[in-house]
Coordinates of N, CA and C in Angstrom, one line a residue:
M750 N 0.9 -1.2 0.0 CA 0.0 0.0 0.0 C 0.9 1.3 0.0
Y751 N 1.9 1.3 0.8 CA 2.8 2.4 0.8 C 4.2 1.9 1.2
K752 N 5.2 2.4 0.8 CA 6.6 1.9 1.1 C 7.0 2.2 2.6
L753 N 7.8 1.3 3.1 CA 8.4 1.5 4.3 C 9.4 2.6 4.3
R754 N 9.7 3.3 5.4 CA 10.6 4.5 5.4 C 12.0 4.2 4.9
D755 N 12.6 3.0 5.3 CA 13.9 2.7 4.9 C 13.9 2.6 3.3
E756 N 12.9 2.0 2.8 CA 13.0 1.8 1.3 C 12.9 3.1 0.6
V757 N 12.1 4.1 1.2 CA 12.0 5.4 0.5 C 13.3 6.1 0.5
F758 N 14.0 6.0 1.7 CA 15.3 6.8 1.7 C 16.4 6.0 0.9
F759 N 16.3 4.7 0.8 CA 17.2 4.0 -0.1 C 17.1 4.4 -1.5
Q760 N 15.8 4.6 -1.9 CA 15.6 5.1 -3.3 C 16.2 6.5 -3.4
Y761 N 16.0 7.4 -2.4 CA 16.6 8.7 -2.5 C 18.1 8.6 -2.7
K762 N 18.8 7.9 -1.8 CA 20.2 7.7 -1.8 C 20.7 7.2 -3.2
R763 N 19.9 6.5 -3.9 CA 20.3 5.9 -5.2 C 19.9 7.0 -6.3
G764 N 19.4 8.2 -5.9 CA 19.2 9.2 -6.8 C 17.9 9.0 -7.6
K765 N 17.0 8.2 -7.1 CA 15.7 7.9 -7.7 C 14.5 8.6 -7.1
M766 N 14.7 9.6 -6.3 CA 13.6 10.1 -5.5 C 13.5 11.6 -5.4
R767 N 12.4 12.1 -5.2 CA 12.2 13.5 -4.9 C 11.5 13.7 -3.6
P768 N 11.6 14.8 -3.0 CA 11.0 15.0 -1.7 C 9.5 14.9 -1.7
T769 N 8.9 15.3 -2.8 CA 7.5 15.1 -2.9 C 6.9 13.7 -3.0
V770 N 7.9 12.7 -3.4 CA 7.5 11.2 -3.3 C 7.4 10.8 -1.8
D771 N 8.2 11.4 -0.9 CA 8.1 11.1 0.5 C 6.8 11.7 1.0
L772 N 6.5 12.8 0.6 CA 5.1 13.3 1.1 C 4.0 12.6 0.6
K773 N 4.1 12.2 -0.7 CA 3.0 11.3 -1.3 C 2.8 10.0 -0.5
E774 N 3.9 9.4 -0.1 CA 3.9 8.2 0.6 C 3.2 8.4 1.9
E775 N 3.4 9.5 2.6 CA 2.8 9.9 3.8 C 1.3 10.1 3.6
H776 N 1.0 10.7 2.4 CA -0.4 11.0 2.2 C -1.2 9.6 2.1
E777 N -0.6 8.5 1.6 CA -1.2 7.2 1.5 C -1.6 6.8 2.9
A778 N -0.6 6.9 3.9 CA -0.9 6.6 5.3 C -2.0 7.4 5.9
V779 N -2.0 8.7 5.6 CA -3.1 9.6 6.1 C -4.4 9.2 5.5
K780 N -4.5 8.8 4.3 CA -5.7 8.5 3.6 C -6.3 7.2 4.2
L781 N -5.4 6.3 4.6 CA -5.8 5.0 5.2 C -6.3 5.4 6.6
M782 N -5.6 6.2 7.4 CA -6.0 6.7 8.7 C -7.5 7.3 8.6
L783 N -7.8 8.1 7.6 CA -9.1 8.8 7.4 C -10.1 7.7 7.2
R784 N -9.8 6.6 6.5 CA -10.8 5.5 6.3 C -11.0 4.8 7.6
I785 N -10.0 4.6 8.4 CA -10.1 4.0 9.7 C -11.0 4.9 10.6
L786 N -10.8 6.2 10.6 CA -11.5 7.1 11.3 C -13.0 7.1 10.9
D787 N -13.3 7.0 9.6 CA -14.7 6.8 9.1 C -15.3 5.6 9.7
G788 N -14.6 4.5 9.6 CA -15.0 3.3 10.3 C -15.4 3.4 11.7
M789 N -14.5 4.1 12.5 CA -14.8 4.3 13.8 C -16.1 5.1 14.0
C790 N -16.2 6.1 13.2 CA -17.5 6.9 13.2 C -18.7 6.1 13.0
T791 N -18.7 5.2 12.0 CA -19.7 4.3 11.6 C -20.0 3.4 12.7
N792 N -19.1 2.9 13.5 CA -19.3 2.0 14.7 C -20.1 2.8 15.7
I793 N -19.6 4.0 15.9 CA -20.2 4.8 16.9 C -21.7 5.1 16.6
E794 N -21.9 5.4 15.3 CA -23.3 5.7 14.9 C -24.2 4.5 15.0
S795 N -23.6 3.4 14.8 CA -24.5 2.1 14.9 C -24.5 1.5 16.2
G796 N -23.9 2.2 17.2 CA -24.0 1.7 18.5 C -22.9 0.6 18.9
K797 N -22.0 0.4 18.1 CA -20.9 -0.6 18.4 C -19.9 0.2 19.2
S798 N -19.2 -0.6 19.9 CA -18.1 0.0 20.9 C -16.9 0.3 20.1
V799 N -16.2 1.4 20.5 CA -14.9 1.8 20.0 C -14.0 2.0 21.3
K800 N -12.9 1.2 21.2 CA -12.0 1.1 22.5 C -11.3 2.4 22.6
Q801 N -11.2 2.8 23.9 CA -10.6 4.1 24.1 C -9.1 4.1 23.7
E802 N -8.4 2.9 23.8 CA -7.1 2.9 23.3 C -6.9 3.1 21.7
H803 N -8.0 2.8 21.0 CA -8.0 3.0 19.6 C -8.2 4.4 19.3
L804 N -9.1 5.1 20.1 CA -9.3 6.6 19.9 C -8.0 7.3 20.3
D805 N -7.4 6.8 21.3 CA -6.1 7.5 21.7 C -4.9 7.3 20.7
G806 N -5.0 6.2 20.1 CA -4.0 5.9 19.0 C -4.2 6.7 17.8
L807 N -5.5 6.9 17.5 CA -5.8 7.7 16.3 C -5.4 9.2 16.6
I808 N -5.7 9.7 17.8 CA -5.3 11.0 18.1 C -3.8 11.3 18.1
E809 N -3.0 10.2 18.6 CA -1.6 10.3 18.5 C -1.1 10.3 17.1
F810 N -1.8 9.6 16.3 CA -1.4 9.5 14.8 C -1.6 10.9 14.2
M811 N -2.7 11.6 14.5 CA -3.0 12.8 13.9 C -2.0 13.9 14.5
R812 N -1.7 13.8 15.7 CA -0.8 14.8 16.3 C 0.7 14.6 15.9
V813 N 1.1 13.4 15.9 CA 2.5 13.1 15.6 C 2.9 12.9 14.1
F814 N 2.1 12.0 13.6 CA 2.4 11.7 12.1 C 2.0 12.8 11.3
V815 N 0.7 13.1 11.3 CA 0.2 14.2 10.4 C 0.6 15.5 10.7
D816 N 0.6 15.9 11.9 CA 1.0 17.4 12.2 C 2.5 17.5 12.5
R817 N 3.0 16.9 13.5 CA 4.4 17.1 13.9 C 5.4 16.7 12.8
C818 N 5.0 15.6 12.0 CA 6.0 15.2 11.1 C 5.6 15.7 9.7
H819 N 4.4 15.3 9.1 CA 4.1 15.6 7.7 C 3.9 17.2 7.5
H820 N 3.1 17.8 8.4 CA 2.9 19.2 8.2 C 4.2 20.0 8.5
T821 N 5.1 19.5 9.4 CA 6.3 20.2 9.6 C 7.2 20.2 8.4
K822 N 7.3 19.1 7.7 CA 8.0 19.0 6.5 C 7.6 20.0 5.5
E823 N 6.2 20.2 5.4 CA 5.7 21.1 4.4 C 5.9 22.6 4.9
E824 N 5.5 22.9 6.1 CA 5.5 24.2 6.5 C 6.8 24.8 6.8
A825 N 7.7 24.0 7.4 CA 9.0 24.4 7.7 C 10.0 24.4 6.6
Y826 N 9.8 23.6 5.7 CA 10.8 23.3 4.6 C 10.3 23.5 3.2
L827 N 9.3 22.8 2.8 CA 8.9 22.8 1.4 C 8.3 24.1 1.0
F828 N 7.3 24.6 1.8 CA 6.6 25.8 1.4 C 7.6 26.9 1.4
P829 N 8.5 27.2 2.4 CA 9.5 28.3 2.2 C 10.4 28.2 1.0
E830 N 10.8 26.9 0.7 CA 11.7 26.9 -0.6 C 10.8 27.2 -1.8
M831 N 9.5 26.8 -1.8 CA 8.7 27.2 -3.0 C 8.5 28.7 -3.1
E832 N 8.3 29.3 -1.9 CA 8.1 30.7 -1.9 C 9.4 31.5 -2.2
K833 N 10.6 30.9 -1.8 CA 11.8 31.6 -2.1 C 12.1 31.5 -3.7
A834 N 11.7 30.4 -4.4 CA 11.9 30.2 -5.7 C 10.9 31.1 -6.6
G835 N 9.9 31.8 -6.0 CA 9.0 32.6 -6.7 C 8.2 31.8 -7.7
I836 N 7.8 30.7 -7.5 CA 6.9 29.9 -8.4 C 5.6 30.5 -8.7
S837 N 5.4 30.8 -9.9 CA 4.1 31.4 -10.3 C 2.9 30.6 -9.9
G838 N 2.0 31.2 -9.2 CA 0.7 30.6 -8.8 C 0.8 29.8 -7.5
S839 N 2.0 29.7 -6.9 CA 2.2 28.9 -5.7 C 1.8 29.7 -4.4
G840 N 1.9 31.0 -4.5 CA 1.7 31.8 -3.2 C 0.3 31.6 -2.6
E841 N -0.7 31.8 -3.4 CA -2.2 31.7 -3.0 C -2.4 30.2 -2.6
L842 N -1.8 29.3 -3.4 CA -2.1 27.9 -3.1 C -1.5 27.5 -1.7
I843 N -0.3 28.0 -1.4 CA 0.3 27.7 -0.2 C -0.5 28.3 1.0
A844 N -0.9 29.5 0.8 CA -1.6 30.2 1.9 C -2.9 29.4 2.2
S845 N -3.6 28.9 1.3 CA -4.8 28.1 1.5 C -4.4 26.8 2.2
L846 N -3.3 26.2 1.8 CA -2.9 24.9 2.5 C -2.6 25.2 3.9
K847 N -1.9 26.2 4.2 CA -1.6 26.6 5.6 C -2.8 26.7 6.4
K848 N -3.8 27.5 5.8 CA -5.0 27.7 6.5 C -5.7 26.3 6.8
E849 N -5.7 25.4 5.8 CA -6.3 24.1 6.0 C -5.6 23.3 7.1
H850 N -4.3 23.4 7.2 CA -3.5 22.8 8.2 C -4.0 23.3 9.6
E851 N -4.2 24.6 9.7 CA -4.7 25.2 11.0 C -6.1 24.6 11.3
Q852 N -6.9 24.6 10.3 CA -8.3 24.1 10.5 C -8.2 22.7 11.0
A853 N -7.3 21.9 10.4 CA -7.2 20.5 10.8 C -6.8 20.3 12.3
R854 N -5.9 21.2 12.7 CA -5.4 21.2 14.1 C -6.6 21.5 15.0
Q855 N -7.4 22.4 14.7 CA -8.6 22.8 15.4 C -9.6 21.6 15.6
Y856 N -9.8 20.9 14.5 CA -10.7 19.7 14.6 C -10.0 18.6 15.5
V857 N -8.7 18.4 15.4 CA -8.1 17.4 16.3 C -8.2 17.8 17.7
N858 N -8.0 19.0 18.1 CA -8.2 19.5 19.4 C -9.6 19.2 19.9
R859 N -10.6 19.4 19.1 CA -12.0 19.1 19.5 C -12.2 17.6 19.6
I860 N -11.6 16.8 18.7 CA -11.8 15.4 18.8 C -11.1 14.9 20.1
E861 N -9.9 15.4 20.4 CA -9.2 15.0 21.6 C -10.0 15.3 22.8
K862 N -10.6 16.5 22.8 CA -11.3 17.0 24.0 C -12.6 16.2 24.2
T863 N -13.2 15.8 23.2 CA -14.5 15.0 23.3 C -14.3 13.5 23.4
A864 N -13.1 13.1 23.1 CA -12.8 11.6 23.2 C -12.0 11.2 24.3
S865 N -11.8 12.2 25.2 CA -10.9 11.9 26.3 C -11.5 10.8 27.2
G866 N -10.6 9.9 27.6 CA -11.0 8.7 28.5 C -11.3 9.2 30.0
K867 N -10.8 10.5 30.3 CA -10.9 11.0 31.7 C -12.3 11.3 32.1
G868 N -13.2 11.6 31.2 CA -14.5 11.8 31.4 C -15.5 11.2 30.5
N869 N -16.8 11.6 30.5 CA -17.7 11.0 29.5 C -17.4 11.4 28.1
R870 N -17.3 10.4 27.3 CA -17.0 10.6 25.9 C -18.2 11.2 25.2
E871 N -18.1 12.3 24.4 CA -19.1 12.9 23.7 C -19.2 12.4 22.3
F872 N -20.0 11.3 22.1 CA -19.9 10.6 20.9 C -20.5 11.4 19.7
P873 N -21.6 12.2 19.8 CA -22.0 13.0 18.7 C -20.9 14.0 18.3
A874 N -20.2 14.6 19.2 CA -19.2 15.7 18.9 C -18.0 14.9 18.3
I875 N -17.6 13.8 18.8 CA -16.5 13.0 18.2 C -16.8 12.8 16.8
V876 N -18.0 12.3 16.4 CA -18.4 12.0 15.0 C -18.4 13.3 14.3
E877 N -19.1 14.3 14.6 CA -19.2 15.5 14.0 C -17.8 16.1 13.6
N878 N -16.9 16.2 14.5 CA -15.6 16.8 14.3 C -14.7 15.8 13.5
S879 N -14.8 14.5 13.6 CA -14.1 13.6 12.8 C -14.6 13.6 11.3
R880 N -15.9 13.7 11.1 CA -16.4 13.8 9.7 C -15.8 15.1 9.1
A881 N -15.8 16.2 9.9 CA -15.3 17.5 9.3 C -13.8 17.3 9.0
Y882 N -13.1 16.6 9.8 CA -11.7 16.5 9.6 C -11.4 15.7 8.2
I883 N -12.3 14.6 8.1 CA -12.1 13.8 6.9 C -12.4 14.6 5.7
Q884 N -13.5 15.4 5.7 CA -14.0 16.2 4.5 C -13.0 17.3 4.3
L885 N -12.2 17.7 5.3 CA -11.2 18.8 5.0 C -9.9 18.1 4.4
L886 N -9.5 17.0 4.9 CA -8.2 16.5 4.5 C -8.2 15.7 3.2
N887 N -9.2 15.1 2.8 CA -9.3 14.4 1.5 C -9.0 15.3 0.4
P888 N -9.8 16.4 0.2 CA -9.5 17.3 -0.9 C -8.2 18.1 -0.6
H889 N -7.8 18.3 0.5 CA -6.4 18.9 0.9 C -5.4 18.1 0.3
I890 N -5.4 16.8 0.5 CA -4.3 15.9 -0.1 C -4.4 15.9 -1.6
E891 N -5.6 15.9 -2.2 CA -5.6 15.9 -3.7 C -5.1 17.2 -4.2
K892 N -5.3 18.3 -3.5 CA -4.7 19.6 -4.0 C -3.2 19.6 -3.9
E893 N -2.6 19.0 -2.9 CA -1.2 18.9 -2.8 C -0.6 18.0 -3.8
D894 N -1.3 16.8 -3.9 CA -0.7 15.8 -4.9 C -0.7 16.3 -6.3
N895 N -1.8 16.9 -6.7 CA -2.1 17.3 -8.1 C -1.7 18.7 -8.5
K896 N -1.6 19.6 -7.6 CA -1.2 20.9 -7.9 C 0.0 21.4 -7.3
L897 N 0.2 21.3 -6.0 CA 1.4 21.8 -5.4 C 2.7 21.0 -5.8
F898 N 2.6 19.7 -5.5 CA 3.9 18.9 -5.8 C 4.3 18.9 -7.2
P899 N 3.5 18.9 -8.2 CA 4.1 19.0 -9.6 C 4.8 20.4 -9.8
M900 N 4.3 21.4 -9.1 CA 5.0 22.7 -9.1 C 6.4 22.6 -8.6
A901 N 6.5 21.9 -7.4 CA 7.8 21.7 -6.7 C 8.6 20.9 -7.6
D902 N 8.2 19.8 -8.1 CA 9.0 18.9 -9.0 C 9.6 19.7 -10.1
T903 N 8.8 20.5 -10.8 CA 9.3 21.2 -12.0 C 10.2 22.4 -11.7
H904 N 10.0 23.1 -10.7 CA 10.7 24.4 -10.4 C 11.8 24.3 -9.4
L905 N 11.9 23.4 -8.5 CA 12.9 23.4 -7.4 C 14.1 22.7 -8.0
S906 N 15.3 23.3 -7.9 CA 16.5 22.7 -8.4 C 16.8 21.3 -7.7
E907 N 17.7 20.6 -8.4 CA 18.0 19.3 -7.9 C 18.7 19.4 -6.5
T908 N 19.6 20.4 -6.3 CA 20.1 20.7 -5.1 C 19.2 21.0 -3.9
V909 N 18.2 21.7 -4.3 CA 17.2 22.2 -3.3 C 16.4 20.9 -2.9
Q910 N 16.1 20.1 -3.9 CA 15.3 18.9 -3.6 C 16.1 17.9 -2.7
K911 N 17.3 17.7 -3.0 CA 18.2 16.9 -2.2 C 18.3 17.3 -0.8
D912 N 18.4 18.7 -0.7 CA 18.5 19.3 0.7 C 17.2 19.0 1.5
L913 N 16.0 19.2 0.7 CA 14.8 19.1 1.4 C 14.7 17.6 1.9
L914 N 15.0 16.6 1.1 CA 14.8 15.2 1.6 C 15.7 14.9 2.7
E915 N 16.9 15.5 2.8 CA 17.7 15.4 3.9 C 17.1 16.0 5.2
R916 N 16.5 17.1 5.0 CA 15.8 17.8 6.0 C 14.7 17.0 6.6
F917 N 14.0 16.4 5.6 CA 12.8 15.5 5.9 C 13.2 14.3 6.8
E918 N 14.4 13.8 6.5 CA 15.0 12.6 7.2 C 15.3 13.1 8.7
A919 N 15.8 14.3 8.7 CA 16.1 14.9 10.0 C 14.9 14.9 10.9
V920 N 13.8 15.4 10.3 CA 12.5 15.5 11.1 C 12.1 14.1 11.6
E921 N 12.3 13.1 10.7 CA 12.0 11.7 11.1 C 12.7 11.3 12.4
I922 N 14.1 11.6 12.4 CA 14.9 11.1 13.5 C 14.8 12.1 14.8
E923 N 14.8 13.4 14.5 CA 15.0 14.3 15.6 C 13.6 14.7 16.3
I924 N 12.6 14.7 15.5 CA 11.3 15.1 16.0 C 10.4 13.9 16.3
I925 N 10.4 12.9 15.4 CA 9.5 11.7 15.6 C 10.1 10.7 16.3
G926 N 11.4 10.4 16.0 CA 12.1 9.3 16.7 C 12.3 8.2 15.8
P927 N 13.5 7.5 15.9 CA 13.8 6.3 15.0 C 12.7 5.2 15.3
G928 N 12.3 4.6 14.2 CA 11.3 3.5 14.3 C 9.9 3.9 14.5
K929 N 9.5 5.2 14.7 CA 8.2 5.6 15.0 C 7.4 5.4 13.8
H930 N 7.8 5.7 12.6 CA 7.0 5.5 11.4 C 6.6 4.1 11.2
E931 N 7.5 3.2 11.4 CA 7.2 1.7 11.3 C 6.2 1.3 12.3
E932 N 6.3 1.9 13.5 CA 5.3 1.6 14.5 C 3.9 2.1 14.1
F933 N 3.8 3.2 13.5 CA 2.6 3.8 13.1 C 2.0 3.0 11.9
H934 N 2.9 2.4 11.0 CA 2.4 1.6 9.9 C 1.7 0.3 10.5
R935 N 2.4 -0.3 11.5 CA 1.9 -1.5 11.9 C 0.6 -1.3 12.7
W936 N 0.5 -0.1 13.3 CA -0.9 0.3 14.0 C -2.0 0.5 13.0
L937 N -1.6 1.1 11.9 CA -2.6 1.3 10.9 C -3.1 0.0 10.3
H938 N -2.3 -0.9 10.1 CA -2.7 -2.2 9.5 C -3.6 -2.9 10.5
T939 N -3.3 -2.9 11.8 CA -4.1 -3.5 12.8 C -5.5 -2.8 12.9
M940 N -5.5 -1.5 12.9 CA -6.8 -0.7 12.9 C -7.6 -1.0 11.6
R941 N -6.9 -1.1 10.5 CA -7.6 -1.3 9.2 C -8.3 -2.7 9.3
D942 N -7.8 -3.7 9.9 CA -8.5 -5.0 10.0 C -9.6 -5.0 10.9
I943 N -9.7 -4.0 11.8 CA -10.8 -3.9 12.8 C -11.9 -3.0 12.2
Y944 N -11.5 -1.9 11.6 CA -12.5 -0.9 11.2 C -12.9 -0.8 9.8
I945 N -12.1 -1.4 8.8 CA -12.4 -1.4 7.4 C -12.7 -2.8 7.0
K946 N -13.9 -3.2 7.1 CA -14.3 -4.6 6.9 C -14.2 -5.1 5.5
S947 N -14.3 -4.3 4.5 CA -14.2 -4.7 3.2 C -12.9 -5.2 2.6
E948 N -11.8 -4.9 3.4 CA -10.4 -5.3 3.0 C -10.0 -6.6 3.7

C-alpha cells in the first residue's frame, strides 16, 4: 500500500527520489487513517463499541504523524523553498494549504477534548468533528498531490530537492524518533483490519 521509510530513503540515496514522493507516501498513510476514522464513526453511529485505546492511538497519529511530522516537512521546509523560488501561482495555493492545516489542528483539538477517557466521551461531537476532519483532509491531499507537488518537482533545483529530503529525514529522526514511522504503519494495519471490513 505504501513503502516503508527505509525503502523510501534507500531510493533517495540511489538518486531515484524527490521529496514530494516522500510526502505522497505519507499521504497514503493519512488516507488510510481517514478511512479508519470513518469506520470508527460508523461504529459509533451504529452503537458498536470503540475502544478508548483505539481513539487514543488515532489522536496520537493525527498529532505526531500528520502534524508534527508531515505538516512540519511542508510548513518548515517545502513551502519556504517554493516561496523563495517565486513559483508562479504557488503563493495563493500555499496560503490556502496553511489555513487548512490550522483548521485540521482545530478539529483534532476538538476530537481529543470530546474523546478523552478521563470523562464521559461525547460521541456525537466526536463523530461531527471527525467527519469534518475527513472532509477537510481528503481534498487537501488531492490539492497537494495534483497541484502543489508538480510545481515543486518542476521548479525546485536538484540541489534544493536533495537538501529538502535530507531535512525530511532529520524530522523523522529528531522530531518523531527512530522506528516511529514503522510503529505507526503497524498500528494502521491493525486498525484497518478492525474498522475497514471490506479489505
